[in-house]
C-alpha cells in the first residue's frame, strides 16, 4: 500500500534490491523468500518473534535521487503482486513526468505531494459502510471550492479528485473540483499558486488519451486553449463524470429544459463515503440512460436495480447467463453474450410472480407468468425474497388496463394501408415463405412485447419483414407499442386539440404535404394527405420544441403505408425522441452529430477515401440527407423500406454500416473524381439502382432516378446483398462505441453552432454599431456568459424566459437588471460613483422597449455603442433621455403631482378631432404607410425637462467628472452651464406666463435680451478651493434679479426660493439629494415642499449651453478606450474567483 513518505538513512541494511530505475528502488526484506544466508535467517527470525504491530512489510519501494544520500519510503507490500502493481503504476505515471525536472529537490517535493494526494483519496474512498454518513470532509471541500473560486451557494460541487495539472512542461499537483457548471483546479506548491476555472459550456473537446509526453491524461479543450490533467487514482471514473457534466452543459445550450433538470438535482446536504448526493444522482442517471437505450423504453422509466441471474430458454433448452433489470413498469433481461437473448416484460402483462422450488440444478428460482400464457423462469437470484417483494410492490401500482385502440379514431379515419395494399392473392412465393418463417418464429419464441429476441430474430429482420407484419414489428422493436399501450386515447385527444390551430409549424406542414412521396398513389388523394396532416400536426402540438422539420413528412408518409394513424404517430414519437435524438429540431443537431460520427468512421475504416472526400467536401453533403430520411429520399422505396426494417431492430448502427458499404462499393470511382459534383453524381446513380428483387408490390418510380438516369444506366445492386455486405465488412460497430463518438461530436457540433450564431450576431451588429468585429465578439461572449450564469445560478425569471431559440440570434439571449448592472459598471465609460447603479437602472428601462424586464444583446450593444462611439450630440441625447420617462420610473418622482404630470398626457384644449366623421379607405392606407415608415428621432422630438429632472442631470454630471484629470475645469464649466440653463428656464417660464399664445421655445431669444452675466473671476491653481465650491459659487452668482416688482414676479421669486439650498462650503458628491437644487439663495438655507411645475428647458437649450464650454466639449468628444475596459472586466472576473490569498496555510496543505 502507499504510505506517507518517510526518510530512510540506510537503504541496504537488511534489504535486497530487486528492481531499480533512476528514481525508484524496489526492495525485498532479507529472510523473506528464497536465499538470504545467515543474515537473512536472523532477520526472518527477528520478524517472526516480534509482535504484529512491530513487524515490517517484506517489500517496499524507495525514492532516490542521484545527489542525495537520503531515501524516502513511499510504498510497502505484503506480497510481490501488491508491490509490483505499485511499481508498475509509478513507472507508467510518474517516471516520465519527474524525468523533466532539473532539480532533485523538486522531484522529491512533487513525488511526496503526489503520494500524499493518493493516500488522501484512498482514505476518502475506503471509509466503511458501517460508519455513519459523514459529509464533513465533502462539505469542507465544497466550502473551499466556493472560497477559492468565488462561487455562490447555488453552485453545487459534484466531486473532487487529486491530480496533476500540466502548466507548460511542469505538472502542478493539486485538486480538481467538478461542479455542475464548472471545472476548477487549484494548486499551491513551492510558493506558486495555480487557479483554473473553465465553464462546461465553453468546452469544445474532452478526450482521454496517453502520449509519450503526457501519461494517461484527460485533455479539456476550449476555443482558445487546452488543459491537460493526469495522475488520477481512477481516471475512468473521473472521465465519465466529466462526460456527464459536459453533456448537461451542451443540453443547456440547446434548450432550456436542461436548466430545469439541473434544478431537480438533489441538494448536496448528505453524502455517503464522502461521495455527494449529486454524484450518486448522476451515476443513477447514466445507468437509467443505458437501460432505456438498451430496451427502447420511454424517458420517464427509472431503473430500480439489477442483479445477475440465469434465464431458462425453452427454444434452446438451456439456461442463459445474464442480468435481470427491474424498473417501475418493466422487467427486462439481457444475456451476457451479445445477441444471445433479450427479453422485455411489461408489468401490465404480468399475471403471477411466485417463488419456485429450489434445487441443486435450479437454485433460488422465480417464475413469472403473463396474461398471454407465457412463462419465464429466472434462477440463481442472490436475494430472491427481496426481488419478489419489489416486483409485487410495482405490480400493485401498475394500472390494470387492456391494450387496445380506444381513441375516437373512427371520427378521423383509421389508416392508409387499406387503400393501397392491393390483392394479396398475387403475393410472391418468397413473401409467403417469409410469413411462414415468422409464424414459426412466433410459435417458438412468442409473439408480442414479451417475445424472446435472439440472433435468429435479427436474421429474419435482415431478410426483410413481410408486408403484412411490417407495421406490427416496427411498433414492437421501436418500443412504440409500450408507449401507445400506456397512453390510450392520447392521439385522438391531440388531434382534436390541434384541429384548427395555426402556427409556423402548421404552415410548413401544409406546404410540404403534397411533396411527401407524390409518386405513391396513397398520397395522390385527399384521404392519404389528410391522414399525413393529422399525424404531423398532432406531433407538432405534442412537441412544440421540435414542431415540424423537413424530412419528417417523408418518414411519416412511409409509416402511414404500413400502420394506422395512431401507430404511425407513436412510431414518429419513438423516432424523434428516442431513436434519432435531436434529429428534427430547428438546427438538426442530431443529424449533424451523426454526420461527424460518420466522417470519423470513414477515416477509421476507409482512410484513403476519407482524405480524398474531405478535399472534395462530399461527406458532409451526402450524409445529412441519408440520415435525416433513413435513405428514403435517395433510394427506391422498396429498397429503402428494408433499411427501415433493420433500423427499427438494430438502431442507428445499421445506417452507418450501409453508408460505409455504399462508399466502399464506389471507392475506385470516387478516388478518381475531381470535383464534388462528379462524386455526388456517382453516389446518386448508385443509390438509384439499388433494387429489391423480392418485392411483391408494383414498382414505384423513383423521381431522382428518372431525372439522373442516362443512356447507359449502371448495373443494379441487390439491397439484400448491400445489407449483407455491410454486416460482413462493418458489422464490428458497437452501439456503445457509437454513443461515445456521438458525445465527442456533440461537443464539436454544438460549439460550432454557437460560433455560427456569434458570427451571425456580429455581422448583423456591424451595421448598427461602431464596434469592431473583435470587440463585438468579446462583448457577445461576455453577454452570453452573464446570461448562462443567471440561468444556472437562479434569478427572478426562468431560463425559458431568458432564452428563446425560435427568436433571431440577436434576441435569443437576454439578461435582467442585475446582470445588466454588472456589465454597465465594468464596461460603461460614464463612471458615476454611487450614482452608477441608478444610471444603470435607467439605461436598462430605456433599452427595454417591450417592457418584459429583460434586455437582449442588440439592445445592450445599441446603448453601449452610443456611449462609446456616438458624437457629442448623440451622447448628450442619451444622457438627457436617461433623466426623462421611461428611464425615470414613477418611484423616482418626488411627488404624485410630478408623476402624474410626466406619465400621463393631457389632451390640449382646442385640438380635439371629431372622430365620428367616417374615414375612407385611403385615409387608413395613408396612416398605415406612415406607421411603416422608419421613424428617425430628432432633437426636436425630445420632451422638455422639468426642474427635478434638471437637478438630477446636474447630479449625474457632477459625479461623472469626479475622477477626470481636468476635474476643476469641468466643475467650473458645469457650474457656468447650470447657471445659464437656470436663467433660460426662468426666462422661459416668465415668457410663457406673459405670452400664453407664443411658444416656449422662443425662450432662448428672451434670455439673450436679459442682462448679460457678469464674467466670473478666473482663479489660479492656488486659488478658489475645491471644485464643489466653484460649482456652488457659480450657481449662487447665477441667481436672477427681480425683473419688476409686480405680483407675478413675486410669485416667481417664491417659486425660486422654494428650492432646497445647499451651502457652498459643505457640498459633497454624496450630499446632493434628489430634492436639492444647485442654486444660491443669498446665503440662507430654505426648504420647500412644492416644486416649480412651470419651469422647463429643452434639449436644444442644453446642447447649446454645453457647447459654450470647451472643457465639456472636449470631455464628450473624447474617444474612450473600450479595450482597456474590456481587459479590466476580464481581470475583475478572474480576481473575483480568487478570493483567497496565496499564503492561506490551510489551502496549501489541502493542495499538497
GROMACS .gro file of N, CA and C in nm, residues 1078-1138:
model
  183
 1078UNK      N    1  -2.896   7.302  -0.721
 1078UNK     CA    2  -2.769   7.372  -0.710
 1078UNK      C    3  -2.790   7.519  -0.746
 1079UNK      N    4  -2.829   7.598  -0.648
 1079UNK     CA    5  -2.851   7.740  -0.675
 1079UNK      C    6  -2.830   7.817  -0.546
 1080UNK      N    7  -2.773   7.932  -0.555
 1080UNK     CA    8  -2.751   8.012  -0.436
 1080UNK      C    9  -2.878   8.078  -0.390
 1081UNK      N   10  -2.888   8.111  -0.266
 1081UNK     CA   11  -3.009   8.173  -0.210
 1081UNK      C   12  -2.977   8.284  -0.115
 1082UNK      N   13  -2.876   8.366  -0.147
 1082UNK     CA   14  -2.844   8.476  -0.059
 1082UNK      C   15  -2.784   8.432   0.072
 1083UNK      N   16  -2.724   8.314   0.073
 1083UNK     CA   17  -2.660   8.263   0.194
 1083UNK      C   18  -2.754   8.192   0.287
 1084UNK      N   19  -2.883   8.199   0.264
 1084UNK     CA   20  -2.978   8.130   0.351
 1084UNK      C   21  -3.008   7.991   0.301
 1085UNK      N   22  -3.058   7.907   0.389
 1085UNK     CA   23  -3.096   7.771   0.353
 1085UNK      C   24  -3.244   7.755   0.380
 1086UNK      N   25  -3.321   7.750   0.272
 1086UNK     CA   26  -3.465   7.735   0.287
 1086UNK      C   27  -3.510   7.612   0.211
 1087UNK      N   28  -3.602   7.539   0.268
 1087UNK     CA   29  -3.653   7.418   0.204
 1087UNK      C   30  -3.802   7.434   0.182
 1088UNK      N   31  -3.847   7.389   0.065
 1088UNK     CA   32  -3.988   7.390   0.036
 1088UNK      C   33  -4.032   7.254  -0.009
 1089UNK      N   34  -4.159   7.230  -0.010
 1089UNK     CA   35  -4.211   7.100  -0.046
 1089UNK      C   36  -4.276   7.099  -0.182
 1090UNK      N   37  -4.286   7.213  -0.247
 1090UNK     CA   38  -4.354   7.221  -0.376
 1090UNK      C   39  -4.256   7.265  -0.482
 1091UNK      N   40  -4.242   7.186  -0.590
 1091UNK     CA   41  -4.153   7.222  -0.700
 1091UNK      C   42  -4.225   7.316  -0.795
 1092UNK      N   43  -4.144   7.392  -0.866
 1092UNK     CA   44  -4.199   7.483  -0.967
 1092UNK      C   45  -4.233   7.403  -1.091
 1093UNK      N   46  -4.361   7.377  -1.111
 1093UNK     CA   47  -4.402   7.290  -1.222
 1093UNK      C   48  -4.399   7.363  -1.355
 1094UNK      N   49  -4.381   7.498  -1.355
 1094UNK     CA   50  -4.379   7.573  -1.481
 1094UNK      C   51  -4.241   7.584  -1.541
 1095UNK      N   52  -4.139   7.550  -1.462
 1095UNK     CA   53  -4.001   7.565  -1.509
 1095UNK      C   54  -3.965   7.447  -1.597
 1096UNK      N   55  -3.907   7.474  -1.716
 1096UNK     CA   56  -3.865   7.365  -1.804
 1096UNK      C   57  -3.766   7.417  -1.907
 1097UNK      N   58  -3.686   7.323  -1.959
 1097UNK     CA   59  -3.591   7.355  -2.066
 1097UNK      C   60  -3.597   7.246  -2.171
 1098UNK      N   61  -3.542   7.275  -2.289
 1098UNK     CA   62  -3.541   7.178  -2.398
 1098UNK      C   63  -3.400   7.123  -2.416
 1099UNK      N   64  -3.392   7.012  -2.492
 1099UNK     CA   65  -3.261   6.955  -2.520
 1099UNK      C   66  -3.175   7.050  -2.602
 1100UNK      N   67  -3.237   7.125  -2.695
 1100UNK     CA   68  -3.161   7.221  -2.775
 1100UNK      C   69  -3.092   7.324  -2.688
 1101UNK      N   70  -3.163   7.368  -2.584
 1101UNK     CA   71  -3.104   7.466  -2.492
 1101UNK      C   72  -2.988   7.404  -2.415
 1102UNK      N   73  -3.003   7.278  -2.371
 1102UNK     CA   74  -2.895   7.211  -2.300
 1102UNK      C   75  -2.774   7.196  -2.391
 1103UNK      N   76  -2.797   7.154  -2.515
 1103UNK     CA   77  -2.687   7.134  -2.608
 1103UNK      C   78  -2.616   7.264  -2.639
 1104UNK      N   79  -2.694   7.370  -2.665
 1104UNK     CA   80  -2.633   7.499  -2.697
 1104UNK      C   81  -2.551   7.552  -2.580
 1105UNK      N   82  -2.601   7.532  -2.459
 1105UNK     CA   83  -2.528   7.580  -2.341
 1105UNK      C   84  -2.398   7.504  -2.321
 1106UNK      N   85  -2.402   7.371  -2.338
 1106UNK     CA   86  -2.280   7.291  -2.319
 1106UNK      C   87  -2.175   7.322  -2.424
 1107UNK      N   88  -2.217   7.359  -2.543
 1107UNK     CA   89  -2.122   7.391  -2.650
 1107UNK      C   90  -2.041   7.517  -2.622
 1108UNK      N   91  -2.086   7.599  -2.525
 1108UNK     CA   92  -2.012   7.722  -2.493
 1108UNK      C   93  -1.891   7.695  -2.404
 1109UNK      N   94  -1.879   7.573  -2.353
 1109UNK     CA   95  -1.770   7.542  -2.260
 1109UNK      C   96  -1.675   7.440  -2.324
 1110UNK      N   97  -1.555   7.479  -2.364
 1110UNK     CA   98  -1.460   7.387  -2.429
 1110UNK      C   99  -1.426   7.264  -2.344
 1111UNK      N  100  -1.408   7.274  -2.211
 1111UNK     CA  101  -1.378   7.151  -2.135
 1111UNK      C  102  -1.488   7.046  -2.147
 1112UNK      N  103  -1.614   7.091  -2.147
 1112UNK     CA  104  -1.724   6.995  -2.162
 1112UNK      C  105  -1.727   6.937  -2.303
 1113UNK      N  106  -1.700   7.021  -2.402
 1113UNK     CA  107  -1.697   6.971  -2.539
 1113UNK      C  108  -1.586   6.867  -2.555
 1114UNK      N  109  -1.468   6.897  -2.500
 1114UNK     CA  110  -1.358   6.800  -2.509
 1114UNK      C  111  -1.391   6.670  -2.436
 1115UNK      N  112  -1.459   6.682  -2.323
 1115UNK     CA  113  -1.493   6.562  -2.246
 1115UNK      C  114  -1.586   6.470  -2.326
 1116UNK      N  115  -1.689   6.525  -2.386
 1116UNK     CA  116  -1.786   6.441  -2.456
 1116UNK      C  117  -1.739   6.400  -2.595
 1117UNK      N  118  -1.643   6.472  -2.651
 1117UNK     CA  119  -1.591   6.430  -2.781
 1117UNK      C  120  -1.471   6.338  -2.770
 1118UNK      N  121  -1.420   6.321  -2.651
 1118UNK     CA  122  -1.303   6.237  -2.631
 1118UNK      C  123  -1.338   6.090  -2.656
 1119UNK      N  124  -1.252   6.022  -2.731
 1119UNK     CA  125  -1.272   5.880  -2.758
 1119UNK      C  126  -1.230   5.797  -2.637
 1120UNK      N  127  -1.318   5.710  -2.593
 1120UNK     CA  128  -1.289   5.626  -2.478
 1120UNK      C  129  -1.230   5.493  -2.524
 1121UNK      N  130  -1.136   5.442  -2.447
 1121UNK     CA  131  -1.067   5.317  -2.482
 1121UNK      C  132  -1.151   5.198  -2.434
 1122UNK      N  133  -1.218   5.135  -2.528
 1122UNK     CA  134  -1.303   5.022  -2.491
 1122UNK      C  135  -1.220   4.899  -2.456
 1123UNK      N  136  -1.107   4.880  -2.522
 1123UNK     CA  137  -1.025   4.761  -2.497
 1123UNK      C  138  -0.976   4.756  -2.353
 1124UNK      N  139  -0.937   4.872  -2.299
 1124UNK     CA  140  -0.893   4.875  -2.160
 1124UNK      C  141  -1.005   4.837  -2.066
 1125UNK      N  142  -1.126   4.884  -2.095
 1125UNK     CA  143  -1.242   4.849  -2.014
 1125UNK      C  144  -1.269   4.699  -2.019
 1126UNK      N  145  -1.261   4.643  -2.141
 1126UNK     CA  146  -1.286   4.500  -2.156
 1126UNK      C  147  -1.180   4.418  -2.083
 1127UNK      N  148  -1.053   4.459  -2.097
 1127UNK     CA  149  -0.945   4.388  -2.027
 1127UNK      C  150  -0.963   4.397  -1.875
 1128UNK      N  151  -1.003   4.515  -1.828
 1128UNK     CA  152  -1.025   4.531  -1.684
 1128UNK      C  153  -1.142   4.446  -1.637
 1129UNK      N  154  -1.245   4.432  -1.723
 1129UNK     CA  155  -1.359   4.349  -1.687
 1129UNK      C  156  -1.319   4.203  -1.675
 1130UNK      N  157  -1.238   4.154  -1.770
 1130UNK     CA  158  -1.191   4.015  -1.762
 1130UNK      C  159  -1.104   3.993  -1.639
 1131UNK      N  160  -1.016   4.090  -1.611
 1131UNK     CA  161  -0.929   4.077  -1.493
 1131UNK      C  162  -1.012   4.077  -1.365
 1132UNK      N  163  -1.117   4.158  -1.363
 1132UNK     CA  164  -1.203   4.163  -1.245
 1132UNK      C  165  -1.272   4.030  -1.222
 1133UNK      N  166  -1.316   3.965  -1.331
 1133UNK     CA  167  -1.380   3.834  -1.317
 1133UNK      C  168  -1.282   3.732  -1.259
 1134UNK      N  169  -1.155   3.740  -1.303
 1134UNK     CA  170  -1.055   3.646  -1.251
 1134UNK      C  171  -1.027   3.672  -1.104
 1135UNK      N  172  -1.021   3.801  -1.066
 1135UNK     CA  173  -0.993   3.835  -0.928
 1135UNK      C  174  -1.108   3.793  -0.837
 1136UNK      N  175  -1.231   3.808  -0.887
 1136UNK     CA  176  -1.347   3.770  -0.806
 1136UNK      C  177  -1.344   3.622  -0.771
 1137UNK      N  178  -1.289   3.541  -0.862
 1137UNK     CA  179  -1.285   3.397  -0.835
 1137UNK      C  180  -1.176   3.362  -0.735
 1138UNK      N  181  -1.068   3.439  -0.736
 1138UNK     CA  182  -0.955   3.407  -0.648
 1138UNK      C  183  -0.966   3.494  -0.523
   0.00000   0.00000   0.00000
